[in-house]
Amino acid sequence: MLSVLKRLDDGLSVVERQLLGWSIVIMAVNTVANVIMRLGFSSSIFFSEELNQFLIILVTFVGISEAARMGRHIRMSAFTDMLGPQASKIMMIIITLGTAALLFLLAWYSVGYVSSLIQSNRLTPALRIPYYFTVLIVPFGLTVTGIQFVLAAATNIFRPGTHLSYRVEDTFSDADDHHL
């Protein structure tokens, strides 16, 4: 069962990295093309801002999942670094479970928001696509990120050491304190 979940997560990671990479490339090309159009032809690309807005949402909510998977999320570790290894591990479990709960709650609310957008039949101004298409990634990204934090908590419960994610062990140790 765990090997199936790991392969599924590995595949999801590949898709996320591709989405992130291509979204950033498309944003850069779109922005440069729009600047060239404005400076050279005194006219903007009519959908440029809308496309970049969608891509920023995509990068944000796909990126948080990949960051959590790789233990690259922002964290305030000054307090936990002062604790001993056991207390630090307990704090990491509490923090990861609390973060997961918050992410699942936000995902729940975002599903409601997407549902209200579907019912409203709003279209984006420039591309005239249903507005909910631009935010469909939000509940998915929040849910997958919540799952990453649950996996991190489980890893901390069942494995020795303190782990930032199920893939990444925290490298900070008491031995590092003696070199400061």
CSV table of N, CA and C in Angstrom, one decimal:
chain,number,residue,atom,x,y,z
A,1,MET,N,0.8,-1.2,0.0
A,1,MET,CA,0.0,0.0,0.0
A,1,MET,C,0.9,1.3,0.0
A,2,LEU,N,1.9,1.3,0.9
A,2,LEU,CA,2.7,2.5,0.9
A,2,LEU,C,3.5,2.7,-0.4
A,3,SER,N,3.9,1.6,-1.0
A,3,SER,CA,4.7,1.8,-2.3
A,3,SER,C,3.7,2.3,-3.4
A,4,VAL,N,2.5,2.0,-3.3
A,4,VAL,CA,1.5,2.5,-4.3
A,4,VAL,C,1.3,4.0,-4.1
A,5,LEU,N,1.2,4.4,-2.8
A,5,LEU,CA,1.1,5.8,-2.4
A,5,LEU,C,2.3,6.6,-2.8
A,6,LYS,N,3.5,6.0,-2.6
A,6,LYS,CA,4.7,6.7,-3.0
A,6,LYS,C,4.8,6.9,-4.5
A,7,ARG,N,4.5,5.9,-5.2
A,7,ARG,CA,4.5,6.0,-6.7
A,7,ARG,C,3.5,7.1,-7.2
A,8,LEU,N,2.3,7.1,-6.6
A,8,LEU,CA,1.3,8.1,-6.9
A,8,LEU,C,1.8,9.5,-6.6
A,9,ASP,N,2.4,9.6,-5.4
A,9,ASP,CA,3.0,10.9,-5.1
A,9,ASP,C,4.1,11.3,-5.9
A,10,ASP,N,5.0,10.4,-6.3
A,10,ASP,CA,6.1,10.6,-7.2
A,10,ASP,C,5.5,11.1,-8.6
A,11,GLY,N,4.5,10.5,-9.1
A,11,GLY,CA,3.9,10.9,-10.3
A,11,GLY,C,3.3,12.3,-10.2
A,12,LEU,N,2.6,12.6,-9.1
A,12,LEU,CA,2.0,13.9,-8.9
A,12,LEU,C,3.1,14.9,-8.8
A,13,SER,N,4.2,14.6,-8.2
A,13,SER,CA,5.4,15.5,-8.1
A,13,SER,C,5.9,15.9,-9.5
A,14,VAL,N,6.0,14.9,-10.4
A,14,VAL,CA,6.4,15.2,-11.8
A,14,VAL,C,5.5,16.1,-12.5
A,15,VAL,N,4.2,15.8,-12.3
A,15,VAL,CA,3.2,16.7,-13.0
A,15,VAL,C,3.2,18.1,-12.4
A,16,GLU,N,3.4,18.2,-11.1
A,16,GLU,CA,3.4,19.5,-10.4
A,16,GLU,C,4.7,20.3,-10.9
A,17,ARG,N,5.8,19.7,-11.0
A,17,ARG,CA,7.0,20.4,-11.5
A,17,ARG,C,6.9,20.8,-12.9
A,18,GLN,N,6.3,20.0,-13.7
A,18,GLN,CA,6.0,20.4,-15.1
A,18,GLN,C,5.1,21.6,-15.2
A,19,LEU,N,4.0,21.5,-14.4
A,19,LEU,CA,3.1,22.7,-14.4
A,19,LEU,C,3.8,23.9,-13.9
A,20,LEU,N,4.6,23.8,-12.9
A,20,LEU,CA,5.3,25.0,-12.4
A,20,LEU,C,6.2,25.6,-13.4
A,21,GLY,N,7.0,24.7,-14.0
A,21,GLY,CA,8.0,25.2,-14.9
A,21,GLY,C,7.4,25.8,-16.2
A,22,TRP,N,6.4,25.1,-16.8
A,22,TRP,CA,5.8,25.7,-18.0
A,22,TRP,C,5.0,26.9,-17.6
A,23,SER,N,4.3,27.0,-16.5
A,23,SER,CA,3.6,28.2,-16.1
A,23,SER,C,4.5,29.4,-16.0
A,24,ILE,N,5.6,29.2,-15.4
A,24,ILE,CA,6.6,30.3,-15.3
A,24,ILE,C,7.1,30.8,-16.6
A,25,VAL,N,7.4,29.8,-17.5
A,25,VAL,CA,7.9,30.1,-18.9
A,25,VAL,C,6.8,30.9,-19.6
A,26,ILE,N,5.6,30.4,-19.6
A,26,ILE,CA,4.5,31.1,-20.3
A,26,ILE,C,4.2,32.5,-19.7
A,27,MET,N,4.3,32.7,-18.4
A,27,MET,CA,4.2,34.0,-17.8
A,27,MET,C,5.3,34.9,-18.3
A,28,ALA,N,6.5,34.5,-18.4
A,28,ALA,CA,7.6,35.3,-18.8
A,28,ALA,C,7.4,35.7,-20.3
A,29,VAL,N,7.1,34.7,-21.2
A,29,VAL,CA,6.9,35.0,-22.6
A,29,VAL,C,5.7,35.9,-22.8
A,30,ASN,N,4.6,35.7,-22.1
A,30,ASN,CA,3.4,36.5,-22.2
A,30,ASN,C,3.7,38.0,-21.7
A,31,THR,N,4.5,38.1,-20.6
A,31,THR,CA,4.8,39.5,-20.1
A,31,THR,C,5.7,40.2,-21.1
A,32,VAL,N,6.8,39.5,-21.6
A,32,VAL,CA,7.7,40.2,-22.6
A,32,VAL,C,6.9,40.6,-23.8
A,33,ALA,N,6.1,39.7,-24.3
A,33,ALA,CA,5.3,39.9,-25.6
A,33,ALA,C,4.4,41.1,-25.3
A,34,ASN,N,3.8,41.2,-24.2
A,34,ASN,CA,2.9,42.3,-23.9
A,34,ASN,C,3.7,43.7,-23.8
A,35,VAL,N,4.8,43.6,-23.2
A,35,VAL,CA,5.7,44.9,-23.2
A,35,VAL,C,6.1,45.3,-24.6
A,36,ILE,N,6.5,44.3,-25.4
A,36,ILE,CA,6.9,44.6,-26.8
A,36,ILE,C,5.7,45.2,-27.5
A,37,MET,N,4.5,44.6,-27.4
A,37,MET,CA,3.3,45.2,-28.0
A,37,MET,C,3.0,46.6,-27.6
A,38,ARG,N,3.1,46.8,-26.3
A,38,ARG,CA,2.8,48.2,-25.8
A,38,ARG,C,3.8,49.2,-26.3
A,39,LEU,N,5.1,48.9,-26.2
A,39,LEU,CA,6.1,49.8,-26.6
A,39,LEU,C,6.2,50.0,-28.2
A,40,GLY,N,6.0,48.9,-28.9
A,40,GLY,CA,6.2,48.9,-30.3
A,40,GLY,C,5.0,49.2,-31.1
A,41,PHE,N,3.8,48.9,-30.5
A,41,PHE,CA,2.6,49.1,-31.3
A,41,PHE,C,1.5,49.8,-30.5
A,42,SER,N,1.8,50.3,-29.4
A,42,SER,CA,0.9,51.1,-28.5
A,42,SER,C,-0.4,50.4,-28.2
A,43,SER,N,-0.3,49.1,-28.1
A,43,SER,CA,-1.5,48.3,-27.9
A,43,SER,C,-1.1,47.0,-27.1
A,44,SER,N,-1.8,46.8,-26.0
A,44,SER,CA,-1.5,45.6,-25.2
A,44,SER,C,-2.2,44.4,-25.8
A,45,ILE,N,-1.7,43.2,-25.4
A,45,ILE,CA,-2.4,42.0,-25.7
A,45,ILE,C,-3.6,41.9,-24.8
A,46,PHE,N,-4.8,41.8,-25.3
A,46,PHE,CA,-6.0,41.9,-24.6
A,46,PHE,C,-6.2,40.9,-23.4
A,47,PHE,N,-5.6,39.8,-23.5
A,47,PHE,CA,-5.7,38.7,-22.5
A,47,PHE,C,-4.5,38.6,-21.6
A,48,SER,N,-3.5,39.4,-21.8
A,48,SER,CA,-2.2,39.2,-21.1
A,48,SER,C,-2.4,39.2,-19.6
A,49,GLU,N,-3.0,40.2,-19.0
A,49,GLU,CA,-3.2,40.3,-17.6
A,49,GLU,C,-4.0,39.1,-17.0
A,50,GLU,N,-5.1,38.8,-17.7
A,50,GLU,CA,-5.9,37.7,-17.3
A,50,GLU,C,-5.2,36.3,-17.3
A,51,LEU,N,-4.4,36.1,-18.3
A,51,LEU,CA,-3.6,34.9,-18.4
A,51,LEU,C,-2.6,34.8,-17.2
A,52,ASN,N,-1.9,35.9,-17.0
A,52,ASN,CA,-0.9,35.9,-15.9
A,52,ASN,C,-1.5,35.8,-14.6
A,53,GLN,N,-2.7,36.3,-14.4
A,53,GLN,CA,-3.4,36.2,-13.1
A,53,GLN,C,-3.8,34.7,-12.9
A,54,PHE,N,-4.2,34.0,-13.9
A,54,PHE,CA,-4.5,32.6,-13.8
A,54,PHE,C,-3.2,31.8,-13.5
A,55,LEU,N,-2.2,32.1,-14.2
A,55,LEU,CA,-0.9,31.4,-14.0
A,55,LEU,C,-0.3,31.6,-12.6
A,56,ILE,N,-0.5,32.8,-12.0
A,56,ILE,CA,0.0,33.1,-10.7
A,56,ILE,C,-0.8,32.2,-9.7
A,57,ILE,N,-2.1,32.1,-9.9
A,57,ILE,CA,-2.9,31.3,-9.0
A,57,ILE,C,-2.4,29.8,-9.1
A,58,LEU,N,-2.2,29.4,-10.3
A,58,LEU,CA,-1.7,28.0,-10.6
A,58,LEU,C,-0.4,27.7,-9.9
A,59,VAL,N,0.6,28.7,-10.1
A,59,VAL,CA,1.9,28.5,-9.5
A,59,VAL,C,1.8,28.5,-8.0
A,60,THR,N,1.0,29.4,-7.4
A,60,THR,CA,0.9,29.4,-6.0
A,60,THR,C,0.4,28.1,-5.4
A,61,PHE,N,-0.7,27.6,-5.9
A,61,PHE,CA,-1.4,26.5,-5.3
A,61,PHE,C,-0.8,25.1,-5.7
A,62,VAL,N,-0.1,25.1,-6.8
A,62,VAL,CA,0.6,23.9,-7.1
A,62,VAL,C,2.0,23.9,-6.4
A,63,GLY,N,2.5,25.1,-6.3
A,63,GLY,CA,3.8,25.3,-5.6
A,63,GLY,C,3.8,25.0,-4.2
A,64,ILE,N,2.7,25.3,-3.5
A,64,ILE,CA,2.7,25.0,-2.0
A,64,ILE,C,2.8,23.5,-1.8
A,65,SER,N,2.1,22.7,-2.6
A,65,SER,CA,2.2,21.3,-2.5
A,65,SER,C,3.6,20.8,-2.7
A,66,GLU,N,4.2,21.2,-3.7
A,66,GLU,CA,5.6,20.8,-4.0
A,66,GLU,C,6.6,21.2,-2.9
A,67,ALA,N,6.4,22.4,-2.4
A,67,ALA,CA,7.2,22.9,-1.3
A,67,ALA,C,7.0,22.1,-0.1
A,68,ALA,N,5.8,21.7,0.3
A,68,ALA,CA,5.5,20.9,1.4
A,68,ALA,C,6.2,19.5,1.3
A,69,ARG,N,6.0,18.9,0.1
A,69,ARG,CA,6.6,17.6,-0.2
A,69,ARG,C,8.1,17.6,0.0
A,70,MET,N,8.8,18.7,-0.4
A,70,MET,CA,10.2,18.7,-0.3
A,70,MET,C,10.8,19.4,0.9
A,71,GLY,N,9.9,19.7,1.9
A,71,GLY,CA,10.3,20.4,3.1
A,71,GLY,C,10.8,21.8,2.9
A,72,ARG,N,10.3,22.4,1.9
A,72,ARG,CA,10.8,23.8,1.5
A,72,ARG,C,9.9,24.9,2.0
A,73,HIS,N,8.9,24.6,2.7
A,73,HIS,CA,7.9,25.6,3.2
A,73,HIS,C,8.6,26.5,4.2
A,74,ILE,N,8.0,27.7,4.3
A,74,ILE,CA,8.5,28.7,5.3
A,74,ILE,C,8.2,28.2,6.7
A,75,ARG,N,9.1,28.3,7.5
A,75,ARG,CA,8.9,27.8,8.9
A,75,ARG,C,9.7,28.7,9.9
A,76,MET,N,9.1,28.9,11.0
A,76,MET,CA,9.8,29.7,12.1
A,76,MET,C,10.3,28.7,13.1
A,77,SER,N,11.6,28.4,12.9
A,77,SER,CA,12.2,27.3,13.7
A,77,SER,C,13.0,27.7,14.9
A,78,ALA,N,13.1,29.0,15.2
A,78,ALA,CA,13.9,29.5,16.3
A,78,ALA,C,13.5,28.8,17.6
A,79,PHE,N,12.2,28.8,17.9
A,79,PHE,CA,11.7,28.2,19.1
A,79,PHE,C,12.0,26.7,19.2
A,80,THR,N,11.6,26.0,18.1
A,80,THR,CA,11.8,24.5,18.2
A,80,THR,C,13.3,24.1,18.1
A,81,ASP,N,14.2,25.0,17.6
A,81,ASP,CA,15.6,24.7,17.5
A,81,ASP,C,16.2,24.8,19.0
A,82,MET,N,15.5,25.5,19.9
A,82,MET,CA,16.0,25.6,21.2
A,82,MET,C,15.6,24.4,22.1
A,83,LEU,N,14.6,23.7,21.6
A,83,LEU,CA,14.2,22.5,22.3
A,83,LEU,C,15.1,21.3,22.1
A,84,GLY,N,14.9,20.4,22.9
A,84,GLY,CA,15.7,19.1,22.7
A,84,GLY,C,15.1,18.3,21.6
A,85,PRO,N,15.7,17.3,21.1
A,85,PRO,CA,15.2,16.5,20.0
A,85,PRO,C,13.8,16.0,20.2
A,86,GLN,N,13.5,15.4,21.3
A,86,GLN,CA,12.2,14.8,21.6
A,86,GLN,C,11.1,15.9,21.6
A,87,ALA,N,11.3,17.0,22.2
A,87,ALA,CA,10.3,18.1,22.3
A,87,ALA,C,10.2,18.7,20.9
A,88,SER,N,11.3,18.9,20.2
A,88,SER,CA,11.2,19.4,18.8
A,88,SER,C,10.4,18.5,17.9
A,89,LYS,N,10.5,17.2,18.1
A,89,LYS,CA,9.8,16.2,17.3
A,89,LYS,C,8.3,16.3,17.6
A,90,ILE,N,8.0,16.4,18.9
A,90,ILE,CA,6.6,16.6,19.3
A,90,ILE,C,6.0,17.9,18.7
A,91,MET,N,6.7,19.0,18.8
A,91,MET,CA,6.2,20.2,18.3
A,91,MET,C,6.0,20.1,16.7
A,92,MET,N,6.9,19.4,16.1
A,92,MET,CA,6.8,19.2,14.6
A,92,MET,C,5.5,18.4,14.3
A,93,ILE,N,5.2,17.4,15.1
A,93,ILE,CA,3.9,16.7,14.9
A,93,ILE,C,2.7,17.6,15.1
A,94,ILE,N,2.7,18.4,16.2
A,94,ILE,CA,1.6,19.3,16.4
A,94,ILE,C,1.5,20.3,15.3
A,95,ILE,N,2.6,20.9,14.9
A,95,ILE,CA,2.6,21.9,13.9
A,95,ILE,C,2.1,21.3,12.5
A,96,THR,N,2.6,20.2,12.2
A,96,THR,CA,2.2,19.6,10.9
A,96,THR,C,0.7,19.2,10.9
A,97,LEU,N,0.2,18.7,12.0
A,97,LEU,CA,-1.2,18.3,12.1
A,97,LEU,C,-2.1,19.5,12.1
A,98,GLY,N,-1.7,20.6,12.8
A,98,GLY,CA,-2.4,21.8,12.8
A,98,GLY,C,-2.4,22.5,11.4
A,99,THR,N,-1.3,22.5,10.8
A,99,THR,CA,-1.2,23.0,9.4
A,99,THR,C,-2.1,22.3,8.5
A,100,ALA,N,-2.1,20.9,8.6
A,100,ALA,CA,-3.0,20.1,7.7
A,100,ALA,C,-4.4,20.4,8.0
A,101,ALA,N,-4.8,20.5,9.2
A,101,ALA,CA,-6.2,20.8,9.6
A,101,ALA,C,-6.6,22.2,9.0
A,102,LEU,N,-5.8,23.2,9.1
A,102,LEU,CA,-6.1,24.5,8.5
A,102,LEU,C,-6.2,24.4,7.0
A,103,LEU,N,-5.3,23.7,6.4
A,103,LEU,CA,-5.4,23.5,4.9
A,103,LEU,C,-6.6,22.8,4.4
A,104,PHE,N,-7.0,21.8,5.2
A,104,PHE,CA,-8.3,21.1,4.8
A,104,PHE,C,-9.5,22.0,5.0
A,105,LEU,N,-9.5,22.8,6.1
A,105,LEU,CA,-10.6,23.7,6.3
A,105,LEU,C,-10.6,24.8,5.1
A,106,LEU,N,-9.5,25.3,4.7
A,106,LEU,CA,-9.4,26.2,3.6
A,106,LEU,C,-9.9,25.6,2.3
A,107,ALA,N,-9.5,24.3,2.1
A,107,ALA,CA,-9.9,23.6,0.9
A,107,ALA,C,-11.5,23.4,0.9
A,108,TRP,N,-12.0,23.2,2.1
A,108,TRP,CA,-13.5,23.0,2.2
A,108,TRP,C,-14.2,24.4,1.8
A,109,TYR,N,-13.7,25.5,2.3
A,109,TYR,CA,-14.2,26.8,2.0
A,109,TYR,C,-14.0,27.1,0.5
A,110,SER,N,-12.9,26.7,0.0
A,110,SER,CA,-12.6,27.0,-1.5
A,110,SER,C,-13.5,26.2,-2.4
A,111,VAL,N,-13.9,25.0,-2.0
A,111,VAL,CA,-14.9,24.2,-2.8
A,111,VAL,C,-16.2,25.0,-2.8
A,112,GLY,N,-16.6,25.5,-1.7
A,112,GLY,CA,-17.8,26.3,-1.7
A,112,GLY,C,-17.7,27.5,-2.6
A,113,TYR,N,-16.6,28.2,-2.6
A,113,TYR,CA,-16.3,29.3,-3.4
A,113,TYR,C,-16.4,28.9,-4.9
A,114,VAL,N,-15.7,27.9,-5.3
A,114,VAL,CA,-15.8,27.4,-6.7
A,114,VAL,C,-17.2,27.0,-7.0
A,115,SER,N,-17.9,26.4,-6.2
A,115,SER,CA,-19.3,26.0,-6.4
A,115,SER,C,-20.2,27.3,-6.7
A,116,SER,N,-20.0,28.3,-5.9
A,116,SER,CA,-20.7,29.6,-6.1
A,116,SER,C,-20.4,30.2,-7.4
A,117,LEU,N,-19.1,30.1,-7.8
A,117,LEU,CA,-18.7,30.6,-9.1
A,117,LEU,C,-19.4,29.8,-10.3
A,118,ILE,N,-19.5,28.5,-10.1
A,118,ILE,CA,-20.1,27.7,-11.1
A,118,ILE,C,-21.6,28.1,-11.3
A,119,GLN,N,-22.2,28.3,-10.1
A,119,GLN,CA,-23.6,28.7,-10.2
A,119,GLN,C,-23.9,30.1,-10.7
A,120,SER,N,-22.9,31.0,-10.6
A,120,SER,CA,-23.0,32.4,-11.0
A,120,SER,C,-22.9,32.5,-12.5
A,121,ASN,N,-22.3,31.6,-13.2
A,121,ASN,CA,-22.0,31.6,-14.6
A,121,ASN,C,-21.2,32.8,-15.1
A,122,ARG,N,-20.4,33.3,-14.2
A,122,ARG,CA,-19.5,34.5,-14.5
A,122,ARG,C,-18.4,34.0,-15.5
A,123,LEU,N,-18.1,34.9,-16.5
A,123,LEU,CA,-17.1,34.7,-17.4
A,123,LEU,C,-15.9,35.7,-17.2
A,124,THR,N,-14.7,35.3,-17.6
A,124,THR,CA,-13.6,36.2,-17.4
A,124,THR,C,-13.8,37.3,-18.5
A,125,PRO,N,-13.3,38.5,-18.2
A,125,PRO,CA,-13.6,39.6,-19.1
A,125,PRO,C,-12.9,39.5,-20.5
A,126,ALA,N,-11.7,39.0,-20.6
A,126,ALA,CA,-11.0,39.0,-21.8
A,126,ALA,C,-11.2,37.7,-22.6
A,127,LEU,N,-10.9,36.6,-22.0
A,127,LEU,CA,-11.0,35.3,-22.7
A,127,LEU,C,-12.4,34.7,-22.7
A,128,ARG,N,-13.3,35.2,-21.9
A,128,ARG,CA,-14.7,34.8,-21.9
A,128,ARG,C,-14.8,33.3,-21.6
A,129,ILE,N,-14.0,32.8,-20.6
A,129,ILE,CA,-14.1,31.4,-20.2
A,129,ILE,C,-14.7,31.5,-18.8
A,130,PRO,N,-15.4,30.4,-18.4
A,130,PRO,CA,-16.0,30.4,-17.0
A,130,PRO,C,-14.9,30.8,-16.0
A,131,TYR,N,-15.3,31.7,-15.1
A,131,TYR,CA,-14.4,32.2,-14.1
A,131,TYR,C,-13.9,31.1,-13.2
A,132,TYR,N,-14.7,30.1,-12.9
A,132,TYR,CA,-14.3,29.1,-12.0
A,132,TYR,C,-13.2,28.3,-12.5
A,133,PHE,N,-12.9,28.2,-13.8
A,133,PHE,CA,-11.8,27.5,-14.3
A,133,PHE,C,-10.5,28.1,-13.8
A,134,THR,N,-10.5,29.4,-13.5
A,134,THR,CA,-9.2,30.1,-13.1
A,134,THR,C,-8.9,29.7,-11.6
A,135,VAL,N,-9.9,29.2,-10.8
A,135,VAL,CA,-9.6,28.9,-9.4
A,135,VAL,C,-9.9,27.5,-9.1
A,136,LEU,N,-10.1,26.6,-10.1
A,136,LEU,CA,-10.3,25.2,-9.8
A,136,LEU,C,-9.1,24.6,-9.1
A,137,ILE,N,-7.9,25.1,-9.3
A,137,ILE,CA,-6.7,24.5,-8.8
A,137,ILE,C,-6.6,24.8,-7.3
A,138,VAL,N,-7.3,25.8,-6.8
A,138,VAL,CA,-7.2,26.1,-5.3
A,138,VAL,C,-7.6,25.0,-4.4
A,139,PRO,N,-8.8,24.4,-4.5
A,139,PRO,CA,-9.1,23.3,-3.6
A,139,PRO,C,-8.2,22.1,-3.7
A,140,PHE,N,-7.8,21.8,-5.0
A,140,PHE,CA,-6.9,20.7,-5.2
A,140,PHE,C,-5.5,21.0,-4.5
A,141,GLY,N,-5.0,22.1,-4.7
A,141,GLY,CA,-3.7,22.5,-4.2
A,141,GLY,C,-3.7,22.5,-2.7
A,142,LEU,N,-4.7,23.0,-2.1
A,142,LEU,CA,-4.9,23.0,-0.6
A,142,LEU,C,-5.0,21.6,0.0
A,143,THR,N,-5.8,20.8,-0.7
A,143,THR,CA,-6.0,19.4,-0.2
A,143,THR,C,-4.7,18.6,-0.3
A,144,VAL,N,-4.0,18.7,-1.5
A,144,VAL,CA,-2.8,17.9,-1.7
A,144,VAL,C,-1.7,18.4,-0.7
A,145,THR,N,-1.7,19.7,-0.4
A,145,THR,CA,-0.7,20.2,0.6
A,145,THR,C,-1.1,19.7,2.0
A,146,GLY,N,-2.4,19.7,2.3
A,146,GLY,CA,-2.8,19.1,3.6
A,146,GLY,C,-2.4,17.7,3.7
A,147,ILE,N,-2.5,16.9,2.7
A,147,ILE,CA,-2.1,15.5,2.7
A,147,ILE,C,-0.6,15.4,2.9
A,148,GLN,N,0.2,16.3,2.3
A,148,GLN,CA,1.6,16.3,2.5
A,148,GLN,C,2.0,16.5,4.0
A,149,PHE,N,1.2,17.4,4.7
A,149,PHE,CA,1.5,17.7,6.1
A,149,PHE,C,1.1,16.5,7.0
A,150,VAL,N,0.0,15.8,6.6
A,150,VAL,CA,-0.4,14.6,7.3
A,150,VAL,C,0.7,13.6,7.2
A,151,LEU,N,1.2,13.4,6.0
A,151,LEU,CA,2.3,12.4,5.8
A,151,LEU,C,3.5,12.8,6.6
A,152,ALA,N,3.8,14.1,6.7
A,152,ALA,CA,5.0,14.6,7.5
A,152,ALA,C,4.7,14.2,9.0
A,153,ALA,N,3.5,14.4,9.5
A,153,ALA,CA,3.2,14.1,10.9
A,153,ALA,C,3.4,12.6,11.1
A,154,ALA,N,2.8,11.8,10.2
A,154,ALA,CA,2.9,10.3,10.3
A,154,ALA,C,4.4,9.9,10.3
A,155,THR,N,5.2,10.5,9.4
A,155,THR,CA,6.6,10.2,9.4
A,155,THR,C,7.3,10.5,10.7
A,156,ASN,N,6.9,11.6,11.3
A,156,ASN,CA,7.5,12.0,12.6
A,156,ASN,C,7.0,11.1,13.7
A,157,ILE,N,5.8,10.5,13.6
A,157,ILE,CA,5.3,9.6,14.6
A,157,ILE,C,6.0,8.3,14.5
A,158,PHE,N,6.2,7.8,13.3
A,158,PHE,CA,6.6,6.4,13.1
A,158,PHE,C,8.1,6.2,12.8
A,159,ARG,N,8.9,7.3,12.5
A,159,ARG,CA,10.3,7.1,12.2
A,159,ARG,C,11.1,7.9,13.2
A,160,PRO,N,12.3,7.5,13.4
A,160,PRO,CA,13.2,8.3,14.3
A,160,PRO,C,13.6,9.6,13.6
A,161,GLY,N,14.0,10.6,14.4
A,161,GLY,CA,14.5,11.8,13.9
A,161,GLY,C,13.3,12.8,13.7
A,162,THR,N,13.6,14.0,13.4
A,162,THR,CA,12.6,15.0,13.1
A,162,THR,C,12.5,15.3,11.6
A,163,HIS,N,11.3,15.2,11.0
A,163,HIS,CA,11.2,15.3,9.6
A,163,HIS,C,10.4,16.5,9.2
A,164,LEU,N,10.9,17.3,8.2
A,164,LEU,CA,10.1,18.4,7.6
A,164,LEU,C,9.0,18.0,6.7
A,165,SER,N,9.2,16.9,6.1
A,165,SER,CA,8.2,16.2,5.2
A,165,SER,C,8.4,14.7,5.3
A,166,TYR,N,7.6,14.0,4.6
A,166,TYR,CA,7.9,12.5,4.6
A,166,TYR,C,9.1,12.2,3.8
A,167,ARG,N,9.6,13.1,3.0
A,167,ARG,CA,10.8,12.8,2.3
A,167,ARG,C,12.1,13.5,2.9
A,168,VAL,N,11.9,14.5,3.7
A,168,VAL,CA,13.1,15.3,4.1
A,168,VAL,C,13.2,15.3,5.6
A,169,GLU,N,14.3,14.9,6.1
A,169,GLU,CA,14.6,14.9,7.6
A,169,GLU,C,15.3,16.3,7.9
A,170,ASP,N,14.9,16.8,9.0
A,170,ASP,CA,15.5,18.1,9.5
A,170,ASP,C,16.9,17.8,9.8
A,171,THR,N,17.8,18.6,9.2
A,171,THR,CA,19.3,18.4,9.3
A,171,THR,C,19.8,19.2,10.5
A,172,PHE,N,19.1,20.0,11.1
A,172,PHE,CA,19.5,20.8,12.3
A,172,PHE,C,19.6,19.8,13.5
A,173,SER,N,20.8,19.9,14.1
A,173,SER,CA,20.9,19.0,15.3
A,173,SER,C,21.6,19.8,16.4
A,174,ASP,N,21.6,19.2,17.6
A,174,ASP,CA,22.3,19.8,18.8
A,174,ASP,C,23.8,20.0,18.5
A,175,ALA,N,24.4,19.1,17.7
A,175,ALA,CA,25.8,19.2,17.4
A,175,ALA,C,26.1,20.5,16.7
A,176,ASP,N,25.1,21.0,15.9
A,176,ASP,CA,25.3,22.3,15.2
A,176,ASP,C,25.5,23.5,16.2
A,177,ASP,N,24.8,23.4,17.3
A,177,ASP,CA,24.9,24.4,18.3
A,177,ASP,C,26.3,24.7,18.8
A,178,HIS,N,27.1,23.6,18.9
A,178,HIS,CA,28.4,23.7,19.5
A,178,HIS,C,29.4,24.4,18.5
A,179,HIS,N,29.0,24.6,17.3
A,179,HIS,CA,29.9,25.2,16.3
A,179,HIS,C,29.6,26.7,16.2
A,180,LEU,N,28.5,27.2,16.8
A,180,LEU,CA,28.2,28.6,16.6
A,180,LEU,C,29.0,29.5,17.5
